Amino acid sequence: MESAHPARGAFDRMTALFWRRPKLLTALLIAPPLLWLGVVYVGSLAALLLQSFYSIDEFSGIVVPEFTLKTYAELLIPSNYDVIVRTVTMAAAVTLASVAIAFPVAFFAARHAKGRWKAVFYLGVMLPLWSSYLVKVYAWKLILAKEGIITWAAEGIGAGNVLGAVLAIPVIGGNSLSTSYIGTFLVFVYVWLPYMILPMQASLERVPTSMLEASADLGARGWRTFRSVILPLALPGVIAGSIFTFSLTLGDYIIPQIIGSSRFFIGQAVYSLQGTAGNIPLAAAFAVVPIVIMLVYLAVARKMGAFDAL
Amino acid sequence: MHSDARPPLGLTIGAILGLLFLHLPILLIFLYAFTTEDRSYQFPPPGLTTKWFAVAWNREDIWPPLYLSLRVAAISSGMALVLGTLCAAAMARARFFGRDTISLLVILPIALPGIITGMSLRSAFAVADIPFSTWTIVLGHATFCIVIVYNNAVARFRRLGASMLEASADLGANSFQTFRHVILPNLGSALLAGGMLAFALSFDEVIVTTFTAGQQSTLPIWMLNELVRPRQRPVTNVVAIVVFTATFLPILAAYYLTRGGEETAGGGK
């Protein structure tokens, strides 16, 4: 137990031990969080996977703990398959709209905002990102209600029949904005937009100014530079952002429950199956769908270099 | 790294509209808390009143969920502080086998949709026959709060570097004294920021909670029920303002504690 310092107490002896075996200290530090995540989180994911291979007895409603693929086969019956297609379509639409709305904000913040404006843009994106999810959804319930501000504004500027015409569109329309797919879509875009802006802004900040100058020197005008230089270099950020918007839309069940038509999304299916229906195996199988979709998505994103922008 | 040219007008307008789109909806909540109309979401409000704040204060069904939310948020962010800091300390010390796997594991609970974390825990409780309690809620919340603390702490550890710790050792401090007198003071504001963000996240969380709470009601769950079956709509608005403030203030504080570095809090929710 001889070290550089004479041992004075238990703490010093331990220090000497850590000094001689640095890996021991690292292992001691990492053990508690690793145990927690390993047992609580990975253990739960394993339980989810396990449950999805069980099935439910149709007559007694009791879970049969035997391995079967029957539950996964149930995902393919039309009413369940429709839920999956509907959710993925919504996730794709939300992602595309987020890219379009996020771009000017991210571009301005990354390349034009200076000093105080930089802070304004940073907080301007950060505060909505972190402020209460439920409060944000609630705000939209007020906005989209039939007697709410949008109807009032539309009638005020004499566009009441335009709103009526939009709501009359089959499938995406409805009785009011708050009971239509348009409403669901708007709220999804609103709530996930900051998740798109931040990685986009990070990747735009990394586009070297010299490249833009080179592009200009070679005779490219604004639009050409944008398409051939900025966009390819910003793509990893866009993909990183799309991972969030896509994944979060796939798994959400509160927004379509509060604002939208009564037709289910994956999240609602999972929630109602595990709750009132008590069919945990099918709920688990439904929950595995977004995991699989996201794994494929992540594999593609990784190939395109999206993780450098995170 | 700025363009010298003035931004095109279209870009400026797009950026401003984007920011307005992010902020205007929330302001509406504040207006509706004062409306005299309690059966619909009529705009503009037919009249203004402050009575709903008193009504909300006297509603006895609001207080127990509020206490539960505060308790869960306090315990969860406390646990996340310990686990997240330990994890960041280990990751900052050395490159070791499985390091990338661990960083992935830490991020996973918020990278995957909440419904997966929630449904996984629900499955685990079903498999292991665990009854719902405050602790089943904490289990979920602490798991996704770890990454928030971790992100804040790991950036600060990186800046701290090894030389300070070596200097402390050279001056005769043991590991525990170094931790107490060198690491902790340097880490302090980052941990405070991480802890507050974790608190805000937990206080507001609803998706995972609906799977792990059973019959218990946190404040967000209370709000969710009011959204699905409204009773006194302006009271819900008052609660929404309280929830908004309880998450808004810690975020703002976390920003001011850590700004001016590359590690500004909140970059990775």
Short mmCIF file of C-alpha atoms in Angstrom, two decimals, chain B:
data_model
loop_
_atom_site.label_atom_id
_atom_site.label_comp_id
_atom_site.label_asym_id
_atom_site.label_seq_id
_atom_site.Cartn_x
_atom_site.Cartn_y
_atom_site.Cartn_z
CA MET B 1 -19.32 32.42 -39.86
CA HIS B 2 -21.83 34.95 -41.17
CA SER B 3 -22.72 36.03 -44.64
CA ASP B 4 -21.91 39.67 -45.11
CA ALA B 5 -24.74 40.20 -47.56
CA ARG B 6 -28.06 41.41 -46.23
CA PRO B 7 -30.56 38.60 -45.88
CA PRO B 8 -33.11 38.39 -48.69
CA LEU B 9 -36.48 39.84 -47.69
CA GLY B 10 -38.27 36.52 -48.18
CA LEU B 11 -35.90 34.81 -45.78
CA THR B 12 -36.36 37.46 -43.10
CA ILE B 13 -40.13 37.26 -43.38
CA GLY B 14 -40.03 33.46 -43.29
CA ALA B 15 -37.83 33.47 -40.19
CA ILE B 16 -40.03 35.98 -38.35
CA LEU B 17 -43.23 34.14 -39.28
CA GLY B 18 -41.64 30.90 -38.08
CA LEU B 19 -40.81 32.41 -34.68
CA LEU B 20 -44.29 33.94 -34.37
CA PHE B 21 -45.83 30.56 -35.22
CA LEU B 22 -43.86 29.09 -32.30
CA HIS B 23 -44.93 31.71 -29.77
CA LEU B 24 -48.39 33.13 -30.47
CA PRO B 25 -50.38 29.98 -29.60
CA ILE B 26 -49.04 29.92 -26.04
CA LEU B 27 -50.02 33.55 -25.43
CA LEU B 28 -53.63 32.64 -26.14
CA ILE B 29 -53.72 30.45 -23.02
CA PHE B 30 -53.13 33.52 -20.88
CA LEU B 31 -56.06 35.35 -22.47
CA TYR B 32 -58.44 32.44 -22.03
CA ALA B 33 -57.73 32.17 -18.30
CA PHE B 34 -59.58 35.48 -17.89
CA THR B 35 -62.60 34.76 -20.05
CA THR B 36 -66.12 34.84 -18.57
CA GLU B 37 -67.27 32.08 -20.92
CA ASP B 38 -66.83 28.64 -19.35
CA ARG B 39 -68.76 26.36 -21.73
CA SER B 40 -66.96 26.93 -25.01
CA TYR B 41 -63.71 28.32 -26.41
CA GLN B 42 -65.43 31.39 -27.86
CA PHE B 43 -63.15 34.03 -29.39
CA PRO B 44 -63.05 36.91 -28.66
CA PRO B 45 -63.98 36.30 -25.01
CA PRO B 46 -67.33 37.91 -24.19
CA GLY B 47 -65.89 39.44 -21.01
CA LEU B 48 -62.88 39.33 -18.71
CA THR B 49 -62.69 38.25 -15.06
CA THR B 50 -60.06 37.15 -12.55
CA LYS B 51 -62.39 34.88 -10.59
CA TRP B 52 -61.06 31.63 -12.11
CA PHE B 53 -57.81 31.93 -10.18
CA ALA B 54 -59.78 31.84 -6.92
CA VAL B 55 -61.99 29.02 -8.23
CA ALA B 56 -58.92 26.99 -9.20
CA TRP B 57 -57.33 27.64 -5.79
CA ASN B 58 -60.41 26.26 -4.03
CA ARG B 59 -60.86 23.21 -6.26
CA GLU B 60 -59.79 20.33 -4.05
CA ASP B 61 -59.19 17.89 -6.90
CA ILE B 62 -56.21 19.94 -8.14
CA TRP B 63 -53.98 19.84 -5.06
CA PRO B 64 -53.26 16.08 -4.72
CA PRO B 65 -52.14 15.78 -8.39
CA LEU B 66 -49.98 18.87 -7.93
CA TYR B 67 -48.30 17.38 -4.84
CA LEU B 68 -47.77 14.06 -6.61
CA SER B 69 -46.22 15.79 -9.63
CA LEU B 70 -43.89 17.83 -7.42
CA ARG B 71 -42.86 14.75 -5.44
CA VAL B 72 -42.23 12.64 -8.54
CA ALA B 73 -40.29 15.45 -10.24
CA ALA B 74 -38.16 16.04 -7.14
CA ILE B 75 -37.29 12.36 -6.61
CA SER B 76 -36.74 11.66 -10.31
CA SER B 77 -34.50 14.64 -10.94
CA GLY B 78 -32.58 13.81 -7.74
CA MET B 79 -31.94 10.26 -8.92
CA ALA B 80 -31.12 11.45 -12.42
CA LEU B 81 -28.60 13.93 -10.96
CA VAL B 82 -26.67 11.15 -9.22
CA LEU B 83 -26.85 8.61 -12.06
CA GLY B 84 -26.26 11.15 -14.85
CA THR B 85 -23.24 12.67 -13.11
CA LEU B 86 -21.67 9.26 -12.40
CA CYS B 87 -22.17 8.29 -16.02
CA ALA B 88 -20.68 11.56 -17.30
CA ALA B 89 -17.69 11.21 -14.93
CA ALA B 90 -16.93 7.71 -16.21
CA MET B 91 -17.33 8.71 -19.84
CA ALA B 92 -15.07 11.73 -19.40
CA ARG B 93 -12.31 9.65 -17.75
CA ALA B 94 -11.45 7.19 -20.42
CA ARG B 95 -12.21 5.53 -23.69
CA PHE B 96 -13.21 2.01 -22.84
CA PHE B 97 -14.85 -0.97 -24.41
CA GLY B 98 -18.56 -0.48 -24.96
CA ARG B 99 -18.38 3.30 -24.56
CA ASP B 100 -20.43 4.01 -27.69
CA THR B 101 -23.02 1.47 -26.64
CA ILE B 102 -23.42 3.19 -23.29
CA SER B 103 -23.83 6.64 -24.85
CA LEU B 104 -26.49 5.17 -27.12
CA LEU B 105 -28.17 3.51 -24.15
CA VAL B 106 -28.35 6.83 -22.28
CA ILE B 107 -29.95 8.64 -25.23
CA LEU B 108 -32.37 5.88 -26.17
CA PRO B 109 -35.12 6.65 -23.60
CA ILE B 110 -35.74 10.08 -25.16
CA ALA B 111 -34.75 9.18 -28.72
CA LEU B 112 -37.46 6.55 -28.96
CA PRO B 113 -41.05 7.82 -28.68
CA GLY B 114 -42.42 8.01 -25.13
CA ILE B 115 -45.05 5.44 -25.92
CA ILE B 116 -42.34 2.79 -26.32
CA THR B 117 -40.74 3.61 -22.98
CA GLY B 118 -44.20 3.66 -21.43
CA MET B 119 -45.43 0.45 -23.02
CA SER B 120 -42.12 -1.30 -22.19
CA LEU B 121 -42.41 -0.41 -18.52
CA ARG B 122 -46.09 -1.41 -18.57
CA SER B 123 -45.10 -4.80 -20.04
CA ALA B 124 -42.38 -5.22 -17.45
CA PHE B 125 -44.80 -4.44 -14.60
CA ALA B 126 -47.20 -7.00 -16.08
CA VAL B 127 -44.49 -9.65 -16.43
CA ALA B 128 -43.03 -9.05 -12.96
CA ASP B 129 -46.43 -8.44 -11.34
CA ILE B 130 -45.45 -5.05 -9.89
CA PRO B 131 -48.39 -2.96 -8.60
CA PHE B 132 -48.62 0.71 -9.63
CA SER B 133 -47.30 3.25 -7.12
CA THR B 134 -45.45 6.55 -6.95
CA TRP B 135 -42.30 4.51 -7.50
CA THR B 136 -43.46 3.03 -10.79
CA ILE B 137 -43.88 6.62 -12.05
CA VAL B 138 -40.45 7.58 -10.70
CA LEU B 139 -38.88 4.56 -12.41
CA GLY B 140 -39.93 5.87 -15.82
CA HIS B 141 -39.18 9.52 -15.16
CA ALA B 142 -35.70 8.98 -13.72
CA THR B 143 -34.82 6.86 -16.76
CA PHE B 144 -35.47 9.59 -19.31
CA CYS B 145 -34.12 12.35 -17.04
CA ILE B 146 -30.64 10.76 -16.80
CA VAL B 147 -29.75 11.89 -20.31
CA ILE B 148 -30.63 15.53 -19.52
CA VAL B 149 -28.22 15.67 -16.58
CA TYR B 150 -25.66 13.61 -18.48
CA ASN B 151 -25.64 16.01 -21.47
CA ASN B 152 -25.03 18.98 -19.21
CA ALA B 153 -22.40 17.31 -17.03
CA VAL B 154 -20.40 15.65 -19.80
CA ALA B 155 -19.81 18.96 -21.58
CA ARG B 156 -18.54 20.53 -18.37
CA PHE B 157 -16.25 17.58 -17.58
CA ARG B 158 -14.75 17.92 -21.04
CA ARG B 159 -13.96 21.59 -20.37
CA LEU B 160 -12.58 20.84 -16.92
CA GLY B 161 -9.87 18.62 -18.39
CA ALA B 162 -7.42 16.34 -16.63
CA SER B 163 -4.82 18.94 -15.60
CA MET B 164 -6.91 20.41 -12.74
CA LEU B 165 -7.46 16.98 -11.26
CA GLU B 166 -3.76 16.17 -11.56
CA ALA B 167 -2.87 19.46 -9.91
CA SER B 168 -5.20 18.64 -7.05
CA ALA B 169 -3.59 15.21 -6.64
CA ASP B 170 -0.11 16.76 -6.77
CA LEU B 171 -1.09 19.04 -3.92
CA GLY B 172 -1.89 15.98 -1.85
CA ALA B 173 -5.68 15.75 -2.15
CA ASN B 174 -7.23 12.31 -2.28
CA SER B 175 -9.98 11.42 -4.78
CA PHE B 176 -12.76 12.42 -2.41
CA GLN B 177 -11.18 15.77 -1.53
CA THR B 178 -10.65 16.44 -5.23
CA PHE B 179 -14.29 15.65 -5.86
CA ARG B 180 -15.47 17.89 -3.02
CA HIS B 181 -13.17 20.87 -3.62
CA VAL B 182 -12.37 20.79 -7.34
CA ILE B 183 -14.91 18.84 -9.33
CA LEU B 184 -18.09 19.82 -7.53
CA PRO B 185 -17.54 23.62 -7.59
CA ASN B 186 -16.68 23.45 -11.28
CA LEU B 187 -19.60 21.21 -12.07
CA GLY B 188 -22.07 23.10 -9.89
CA SER B 189 -23.90 25.33 -12.35
CA ALA B 190 -24.03 22.63 -15.03
CA LEU B 191 -25.59 20.21 -12.54
CA LEU B 192 -28.02 22.84 -11.33
CA ALA B 193 -29.06 23.53 -14.93
CA GLY B 194 -29.36 19.82 -15.71
CA GLY B 195 -31.33 19.20 -12.54
CA MET B 196 -33.76 21.99 -13.30
CA LEU B 197 -34.30 20.84 -16.86
CA ALA B 198 -34.87 17.31 -15.60
CA PHE B 199 -37.37 18.67 -13.06
CA ALA B 200 -39.22 20.58 -15.77
CA LEU B 201 -39.29 17.55 -18.04
CA SER B 202 -40.59 15.26 -15.31
CA PHE B 203 -43.15 17.75 -13.97
CA ASP B 204 -44.68 18.06 -17.42
CA GLU B 205 -44.40 14.47 -18.69
CA VAL B 206 -47.64 12.77 -19.61
CA ILE B 207 -47.11 10.01 -22.18
CA VAL B 208 -44.88 7.66 -20.18
CA THR B 209 -46.80 8.56 -17.03
CA THR B 210 -50.16 7.36 -18.36
CA PHE B 211 -48.63 3.89 -18.66
CA THR B 212 -46.93 3.82 -15.26
CA ALA B 213 -49.41 5.63 -13.03
CA GLY B 214 -52.33 3.20 -12.92
CA GLN B 215 -55.17 5.03 -11.13
CA GLN B 216 -52.95 7.80 -9.75
CA SER B 217 -53.23 11.28 -11.15
CA THR B 218 -50.33 13.67 -11.74
CA LEU B 219 -51.06 17.26 -12.73
CA PRO B 220 -50.55 16.60 -16.47
CA ILE B 221 -52.86 13.58 -16.23
CA TRP B 222 -55.44 15.72 -14.46
CA MET B 223 -55.12 18.22 -17.31
CA LEU B 224 -55.42 15.50 -19.92
CA ASN B 225 -58.67 14.32 -18.34
CA GLU B 226 -60.02 17.86 -18.37
CA LEU B 227 -59.08 18.16 -22.03
CA VAL B 228 -60.97 15.02 -22.94
CA ARG B 229 -63.98 15.79 -20.70
CA PRO B 230 -63.97 19.53 -19.93
CA ARG B 231 -65.80 20.76 -16.82
CA GLN B 232 -64.82 24.36 -16.04
CA ARG B 233 -62.67 25.27 -19.02
CA PRO B 234 -61.12 28.48 -17.59
CA VAL B 235 -59.93 26.52 -14.52
CA THR B 236 -57.99 24.25 -16.86
CA ASN B 237 -56.49 27.43 -18.34
CA VAL B 238 -55.36 28.57 -14.92
CA VAL B 239 -53.72 25.18 -14.29
CA ALA B 240 -52.14 25.36 -17.76
CA ILE B 241 -50.57 28.69 -16.81
CA VAL B 242 -49.22 27.16 -13.59
CA VAL B 243 -47.75 24.19 -15.46
CA PHE B 244 -46.33 26.50 -18.11
CA THR B 245 -44.67 28.70 -15.49
CA ALA B 246 -43.34 25.72 -13.55
CA THR B 247 -41.54 24.50 -16.68
CA PHE B 248 -40.70 27.91 -18.16
CA LEU B 249 -38.80 29.35 -15.19
CA PRO B 250 -36.36 26.43 -14.71
CA ILE B 251 -35.59 26.47 -18.44
CA LEU B 252 -34.85 30.17 -18.44
CA ALA B 253 -32.69 29.78 -15.30
CA ALA B 254 -30.82 26.86 -16.87
CA TYR B 255 -30.11 28.97 -19.94
CA TYR B 256 -28.64 31.83 -17.91
CA LEU B 257 -26.56 29.42 -15.80
CA THR B 258 -24.83 27.84 -18.76
CA ARG B 259 -24.90 30.39 -21.57
CA GLY B 260 -21.75 31.62 -23.20
CA GLY B 261 -20.32 28.19 -23.81
CA GLU B 262 -20.79 25.53 -26.41
CA GLU B 263 -22.62 23.59 -23.75
CA THR B 264 -25.64 25.86 -23.37
CA ALA B 265 -28.33 23.84 -21.66
CA GLY B 266 -31.27 22.53 -23.57
CA GLY B 267 -29.59 21.75 -26.86
CA GLY B 268 -30.60 18.14 -26.72
CA LYS B 269 -34.02 17.44 -25.34
#
